XYZ file of C-alpha atoms in Angstrom:
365
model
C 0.000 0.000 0.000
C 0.855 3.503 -1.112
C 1.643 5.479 2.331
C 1.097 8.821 3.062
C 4.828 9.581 3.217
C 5.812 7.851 -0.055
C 2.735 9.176 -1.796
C 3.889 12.320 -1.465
C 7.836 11.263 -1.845
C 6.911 9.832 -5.416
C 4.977 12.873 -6.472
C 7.985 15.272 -5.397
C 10.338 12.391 -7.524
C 8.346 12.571 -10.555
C 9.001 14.318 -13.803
C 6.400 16.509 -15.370
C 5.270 14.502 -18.111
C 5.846 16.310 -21.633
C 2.972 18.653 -23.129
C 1.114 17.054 -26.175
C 0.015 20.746 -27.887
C 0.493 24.344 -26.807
C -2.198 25.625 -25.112
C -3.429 28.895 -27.176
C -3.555 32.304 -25.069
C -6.934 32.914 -23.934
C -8.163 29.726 -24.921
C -10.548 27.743 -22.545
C -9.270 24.256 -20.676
C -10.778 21.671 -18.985
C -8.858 19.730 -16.342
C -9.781 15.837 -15.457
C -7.820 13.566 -13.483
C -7.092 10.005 -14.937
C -5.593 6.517 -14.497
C -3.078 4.972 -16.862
C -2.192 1.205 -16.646
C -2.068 1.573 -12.965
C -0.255 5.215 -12.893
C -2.825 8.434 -11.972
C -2.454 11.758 -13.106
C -4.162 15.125 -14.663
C -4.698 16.262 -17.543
C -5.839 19.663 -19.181
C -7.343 19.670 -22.851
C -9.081 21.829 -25.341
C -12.602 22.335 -25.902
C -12.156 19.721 -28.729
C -11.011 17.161 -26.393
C -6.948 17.937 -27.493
C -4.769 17.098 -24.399
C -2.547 20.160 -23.632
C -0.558 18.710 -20.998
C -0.221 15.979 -17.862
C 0.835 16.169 -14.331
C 1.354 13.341 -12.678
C -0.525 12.305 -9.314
C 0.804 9.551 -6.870
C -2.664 8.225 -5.828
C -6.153 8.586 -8.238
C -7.355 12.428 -8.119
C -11.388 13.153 -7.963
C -12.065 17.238 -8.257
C -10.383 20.194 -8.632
C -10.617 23.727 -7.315
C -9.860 27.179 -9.193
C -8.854 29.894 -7.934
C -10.668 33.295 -9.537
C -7.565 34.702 -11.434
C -7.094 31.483 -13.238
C -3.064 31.062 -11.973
C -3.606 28.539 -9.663
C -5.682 25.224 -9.162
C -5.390 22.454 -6.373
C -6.363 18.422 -7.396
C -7.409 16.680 -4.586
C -7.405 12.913 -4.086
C -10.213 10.559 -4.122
C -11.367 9.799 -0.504
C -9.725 9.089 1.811
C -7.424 11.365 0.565
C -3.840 11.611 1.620
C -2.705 14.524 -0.362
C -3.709 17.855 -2.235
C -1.363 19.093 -5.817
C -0.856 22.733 -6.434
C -0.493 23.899 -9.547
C -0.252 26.158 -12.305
C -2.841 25.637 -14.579
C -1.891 27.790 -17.179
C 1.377 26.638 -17.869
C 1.153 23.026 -16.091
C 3.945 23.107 -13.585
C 3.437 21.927 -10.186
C 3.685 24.381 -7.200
C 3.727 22.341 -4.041
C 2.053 19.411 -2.405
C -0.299 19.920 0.789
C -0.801 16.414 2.684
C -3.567 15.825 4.943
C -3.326 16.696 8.499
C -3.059 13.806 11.285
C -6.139 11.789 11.126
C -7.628 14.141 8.816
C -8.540 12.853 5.079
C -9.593 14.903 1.976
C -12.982 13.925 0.502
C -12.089 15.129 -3.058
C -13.386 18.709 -3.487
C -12.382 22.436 -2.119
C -13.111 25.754 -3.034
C -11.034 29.221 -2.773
C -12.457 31.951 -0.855
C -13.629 35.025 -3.129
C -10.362 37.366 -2.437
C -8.078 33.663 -3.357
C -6.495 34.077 -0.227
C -7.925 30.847 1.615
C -8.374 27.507 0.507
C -11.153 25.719 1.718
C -11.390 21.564 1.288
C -13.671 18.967 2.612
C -11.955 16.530 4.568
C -13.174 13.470 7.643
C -11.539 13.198 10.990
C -10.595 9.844 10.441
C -10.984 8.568 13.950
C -14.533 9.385 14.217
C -16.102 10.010 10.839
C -16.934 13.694 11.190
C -16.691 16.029 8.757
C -14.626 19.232 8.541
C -13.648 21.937 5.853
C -9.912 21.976 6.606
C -8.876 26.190 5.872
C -5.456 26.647 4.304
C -3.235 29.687 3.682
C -2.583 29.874 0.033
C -0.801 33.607 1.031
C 1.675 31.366 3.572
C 2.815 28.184 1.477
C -1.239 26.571 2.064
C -0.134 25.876 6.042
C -3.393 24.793 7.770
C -4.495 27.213 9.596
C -8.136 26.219 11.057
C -11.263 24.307 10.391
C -14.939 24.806 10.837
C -17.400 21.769 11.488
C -20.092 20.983 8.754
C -22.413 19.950 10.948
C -22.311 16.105 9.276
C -20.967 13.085 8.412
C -19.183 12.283 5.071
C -18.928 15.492 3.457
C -17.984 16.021 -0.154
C -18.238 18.600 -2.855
C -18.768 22.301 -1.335
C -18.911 25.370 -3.345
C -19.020 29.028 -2.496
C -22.371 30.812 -3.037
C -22.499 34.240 -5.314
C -22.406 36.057 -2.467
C -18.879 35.662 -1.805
C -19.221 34.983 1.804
C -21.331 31.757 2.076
C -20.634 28.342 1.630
C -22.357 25.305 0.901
C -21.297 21.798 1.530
C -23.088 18.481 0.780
C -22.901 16.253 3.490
C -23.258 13.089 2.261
C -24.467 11.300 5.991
C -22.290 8.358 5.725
C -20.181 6.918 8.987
C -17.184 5.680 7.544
C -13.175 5.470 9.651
C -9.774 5.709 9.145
C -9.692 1.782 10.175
C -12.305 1.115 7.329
C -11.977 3.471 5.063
C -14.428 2.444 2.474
C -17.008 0.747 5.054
C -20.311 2.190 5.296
C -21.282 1.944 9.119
C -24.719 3.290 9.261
C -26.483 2.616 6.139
C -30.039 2.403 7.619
C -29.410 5.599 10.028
C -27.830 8.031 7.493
C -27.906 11.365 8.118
C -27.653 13.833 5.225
C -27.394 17.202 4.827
C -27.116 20.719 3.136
C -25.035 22.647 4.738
C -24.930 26.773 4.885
C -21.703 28.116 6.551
C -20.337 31.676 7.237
C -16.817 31.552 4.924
C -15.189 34.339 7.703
C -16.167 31.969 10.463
C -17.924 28.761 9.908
C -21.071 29.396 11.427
C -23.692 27.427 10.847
C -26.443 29.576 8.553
C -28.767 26.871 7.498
C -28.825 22.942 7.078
C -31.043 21.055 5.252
C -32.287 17.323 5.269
C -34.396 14.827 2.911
C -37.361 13.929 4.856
C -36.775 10.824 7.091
C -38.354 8.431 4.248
C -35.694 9.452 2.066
C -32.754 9.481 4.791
C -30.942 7.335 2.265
C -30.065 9.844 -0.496
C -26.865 10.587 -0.039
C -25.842 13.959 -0.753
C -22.729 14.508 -3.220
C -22.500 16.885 -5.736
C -23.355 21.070 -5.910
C -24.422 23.406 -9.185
C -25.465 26.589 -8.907
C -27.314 28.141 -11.116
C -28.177 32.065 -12.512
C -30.165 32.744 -10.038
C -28.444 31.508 -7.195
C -30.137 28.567 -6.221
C -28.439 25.069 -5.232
C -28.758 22.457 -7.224
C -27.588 18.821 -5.398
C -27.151 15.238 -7.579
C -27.575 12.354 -5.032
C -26.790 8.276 -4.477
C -29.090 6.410 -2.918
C -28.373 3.647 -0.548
C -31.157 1.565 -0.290
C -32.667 -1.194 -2.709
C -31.841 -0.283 -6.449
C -36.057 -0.694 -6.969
C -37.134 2.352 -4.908
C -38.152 4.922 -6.917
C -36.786 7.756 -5.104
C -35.954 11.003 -6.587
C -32.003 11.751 -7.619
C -31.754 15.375 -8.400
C -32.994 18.485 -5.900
C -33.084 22.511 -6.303
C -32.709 24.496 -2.956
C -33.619 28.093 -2.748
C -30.459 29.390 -0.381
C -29.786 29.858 1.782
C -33.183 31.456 3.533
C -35.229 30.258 1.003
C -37.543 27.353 1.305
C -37.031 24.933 4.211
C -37.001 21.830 2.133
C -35.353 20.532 -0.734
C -37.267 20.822 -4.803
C -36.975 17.373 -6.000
C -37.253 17.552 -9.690
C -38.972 15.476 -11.902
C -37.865 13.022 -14.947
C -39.366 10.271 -16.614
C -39.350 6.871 -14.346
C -37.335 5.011 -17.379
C -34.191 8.214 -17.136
C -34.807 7.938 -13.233
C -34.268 3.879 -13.109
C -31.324 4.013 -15.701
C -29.567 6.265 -13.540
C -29.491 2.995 -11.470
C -29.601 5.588 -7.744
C -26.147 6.623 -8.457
C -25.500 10.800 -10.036
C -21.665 11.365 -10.803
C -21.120 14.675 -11.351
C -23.334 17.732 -11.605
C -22.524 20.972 -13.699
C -23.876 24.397 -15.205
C -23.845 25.657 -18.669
C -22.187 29.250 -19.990
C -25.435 30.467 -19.164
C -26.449 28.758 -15.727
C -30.016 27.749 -17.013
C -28.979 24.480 -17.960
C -28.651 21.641 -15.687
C -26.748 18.026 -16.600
C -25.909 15.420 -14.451
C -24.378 12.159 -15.168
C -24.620 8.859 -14.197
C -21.734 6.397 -15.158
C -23.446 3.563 -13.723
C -26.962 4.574 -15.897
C -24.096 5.046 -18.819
C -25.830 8.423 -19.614
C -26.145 12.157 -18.547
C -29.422 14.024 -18.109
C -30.137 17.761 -18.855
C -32.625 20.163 -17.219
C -34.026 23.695 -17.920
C -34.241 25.342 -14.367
C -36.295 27.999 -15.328
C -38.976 25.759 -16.388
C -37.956 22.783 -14.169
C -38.601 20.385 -16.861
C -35.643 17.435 -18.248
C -35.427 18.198 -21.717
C -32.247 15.941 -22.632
C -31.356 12.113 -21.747
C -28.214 11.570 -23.419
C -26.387 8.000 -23.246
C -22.639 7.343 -22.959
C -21.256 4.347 -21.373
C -19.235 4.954 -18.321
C -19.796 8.819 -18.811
C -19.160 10.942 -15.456
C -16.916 14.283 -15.725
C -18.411 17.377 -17.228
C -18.211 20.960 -17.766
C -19.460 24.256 -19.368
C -18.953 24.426 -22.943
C -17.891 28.001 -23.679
C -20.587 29.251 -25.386
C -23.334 26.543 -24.772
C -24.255 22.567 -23.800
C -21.491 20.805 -22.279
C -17.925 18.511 -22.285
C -18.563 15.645 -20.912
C -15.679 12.332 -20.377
C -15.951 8.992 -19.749
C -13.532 5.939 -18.333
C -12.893 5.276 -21.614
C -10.691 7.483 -22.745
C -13.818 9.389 -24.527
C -15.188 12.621 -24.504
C -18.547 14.566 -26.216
C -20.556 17.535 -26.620
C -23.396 17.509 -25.070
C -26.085 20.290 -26.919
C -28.972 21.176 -25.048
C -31.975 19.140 -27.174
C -29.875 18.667 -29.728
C -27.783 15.385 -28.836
C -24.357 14.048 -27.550
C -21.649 14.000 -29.909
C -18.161 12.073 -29.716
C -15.294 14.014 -30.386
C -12.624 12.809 -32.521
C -9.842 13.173 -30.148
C -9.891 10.109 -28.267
C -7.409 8.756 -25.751
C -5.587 5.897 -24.082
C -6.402 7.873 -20.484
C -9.298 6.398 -18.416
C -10.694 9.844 -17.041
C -12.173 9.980 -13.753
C -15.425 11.315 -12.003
C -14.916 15.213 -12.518
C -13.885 17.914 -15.224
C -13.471 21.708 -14.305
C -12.734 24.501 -16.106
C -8.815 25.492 -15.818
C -9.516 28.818 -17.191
C-alpha cells in the first residue's frame, strides 16, 4: 500500500510529463484527473477534447478547485485522501504538495475563498467520521491554519455561493473510519445534509435534510445556477427498486425549508441505477446536466422551467463541464469525450485517448 509519506515522496520524484500541444492564449481548458495502466495523473485539454498537458498524481485524483484569477488550481485525491497538488494551470507546472493533516482525510473537493487568499477543502476526521472543511493559507505556502465543522458526516463537494461569503457543503451522511476506510457503518441511520456556513467563520447559517423516508439519499455533488439557487445530484443507498428522486433545487440559503426534487421520466430515473456522478452548469447557468456512469448516460434540465429536456447516453460517462458558449464537455472511463447540446444530442469528439478519465472535469480557465 501507497503510504502517506511515499505518496507524497513519489509525487515530489516525478518528472512533469511532456505537453502534447500548446495551449493557445486565452483559450478555454478543462482539467480531469485520470488513471493509466495503474499510474494516476491530470490532464488539461481543449474544448475539442486535445490534451494540452499531464501532471502526474501519486494516488487517483477526484475534483479540482480554481482559484478566480485562473493562476492557480489544487487536485485533490479521491477519498480518503492523503494529499492535495498545487499547480499552475496555465502553464502546467506543479507548485507544491499539501498532505492531509493527522487523522484528517480529503474527501475530493475544495473551493477558494472570493479574495483567493484561503483555501477551503472537505476533509473526515478519520478517527470518528466527522466532517470538517480543513482552511489553508494559500498567502503562507497553504499551512493549515483552522477548520470549521459541517455539521455532518461524510462530506464532499462544497462550493461558495455568489455572495462571496457563504458556503455550501453536501454532506453526504455516511459513517465511515480511518480503520475502514471504504465501510459504510450506518447505512439504515444516514444522516444527510445541506449545509450553509459563514466563509469568515464557519457558522452554521442553514442545514437542510431529505425527509426521514428518504434518509438514504446521499448527498454529493453542488451546481449553482443564474439565479443563485443550489442544485444537489444524489446516491441512494437503499434497494436499487425504490423509486426515489435523484436530483434536488434548494432556494439558499433562507429560502424554502425543504429541498425541490425535480422530476424526470421513471425510465431516465431507473437508468440512472440511484447513483449521479457529477453535476454541472452551462455558460449560461439555465442548464442543468448530471451524469450517471453507472446509468451510462447524462441528463439535462431547464431550471427555469424545471422540466428534463435531454437524456443523453454514454457508457461509463461521469466528468463534465461548461462548454464556452453553450451545452457541455462531458468524459468517460474510456478514454472518450462529447458535446453535449442542449436538445440537440451528444456528440463524440474525434480526439480520443488511451487515459481512463475519472469522475470530474473543471474549467482550468
Amino acid at each position: 500500500m501507497l503510504t502517506r509519506r511515499s505518496a507524497l515522496l513519489s509525487l515530489g520524484a516525478t518528472a512533469l510529463l511532456p505537453l502534447a500541444t500548446q495551449a493557445t492564449p486565452g483559450e478555454r481548458l478543462y482539467l480531469n484527473a485520470f488513471g493509466e495502466k495503474g499510474s494516476f495523473g491530470l490532464a488539461a485539454f481543449d474544448g475539442d477534447g486535445r490534451i494540452r498537458y499531464q501532471l502526474p498524481l501519486p494516488q487517483r485524483g477526484h475534483s479540482f478547485a480554481r482559484r478566480a484569477d485562473g493562476r492557480m488550481a489544487v487536485a485533490f485525491s479521491r477519498r480518503p485522501g492523503s494529499f492535495a497538488l498545487v499547480f499552475d494551470p496555465v502553464a502546467g507546472t506543479a507548485i507544491r504538495t499539501i498532505a492531509a493533516a493527522e487523522d484528517r482525510d480529503f474527501c475530493g473537493h475544495g473551493t477558494f475563498s472570493a479574495d483567493g487568499r484561503l483555501l477551503f477543502t472537505t476533509e473526515v476526521v478519520g478517527s470518528t467520521g466527522e466532517g470538517v472543511l480543513g482552511i489553508y493559507d494559500a498567502a503562507e505556502d497553504f499551512t493549515r491554519v483552522g477548520e470549521f465543522a459541517t455539521h455532518g458526516l461524510d462530506p464532499h463537494e462544497m462550493r461558495l455561493m455568489p455572495d462571496g461569503s457563504t458556503l455550501v457543503v453536501a454532506n453526504g451522511g455516511i459513517l465511515m473510519r480511518a480503520d475502514m476506510p471504504r465501510l459504510k457503518l450506518n447505512i439504515a441511520d444516514m444522516d444527510p445534509s445541506l449545509v450553509y456556513l459563514d466563509a469568515r467563520d464557519g457558522r452554521l447559517l442553514a442545514q437542510i435534510r431529505p425527509a426521514a423516508a428518504l434518509r438514504q439519499l446521499s448527498l454529493r455533488h453542488i451546481a449553482i445556477d443564474r439565479h443563485g439557487r443550489v442544485a444537489v445530484a444524489m446516491q441512494y443507498e437503499g434497494p436499487e427498486d425504490d423509486p426515489v428522486p435523484l436530483v434536488a433545487l434548494h432556494d439558499a440559503p433562507a429560502g424554502a425549508a425543504g429541498l425541490e426534487y425535480l422530476a424526470m421520466p421513471e425510465a431516465d430515473r431507473a437508468g440512472m441505477r440511484q447513483y449521479c456522478g457529477s453535476a454541472a452548469m452551462d455558460a449560461g447557468g439555465r442548464h442543468l446536466a448530471v451524469s450517471s456512469p453507472r446509468g451510462n448516460r447524462v441528463l439535462v434540465w431547464d431550471l427555469d422551467s424545471r422540466i428534463m429536456v435531454q437524456s443523453a447516453e454514454a457508457r461509463d460517462v461521469c466528468g463534465i463541464a461548461a462548454q464556452a458558449r453553450s451545452g457541455f464537455l462531458a468524459s468517460n472511463g474510456l478514454g472518450r469525450m462529447f458535446s453535449l447540446m442542449a436538445g440537440s444530442g451528444i456528440e463524440e469528439l474525434t480526439a480520443r485517448s488511451r487515459l481512463q478519465w475519472d469522475n470530474h472535469m473543471v474549467i482550468a480557465g
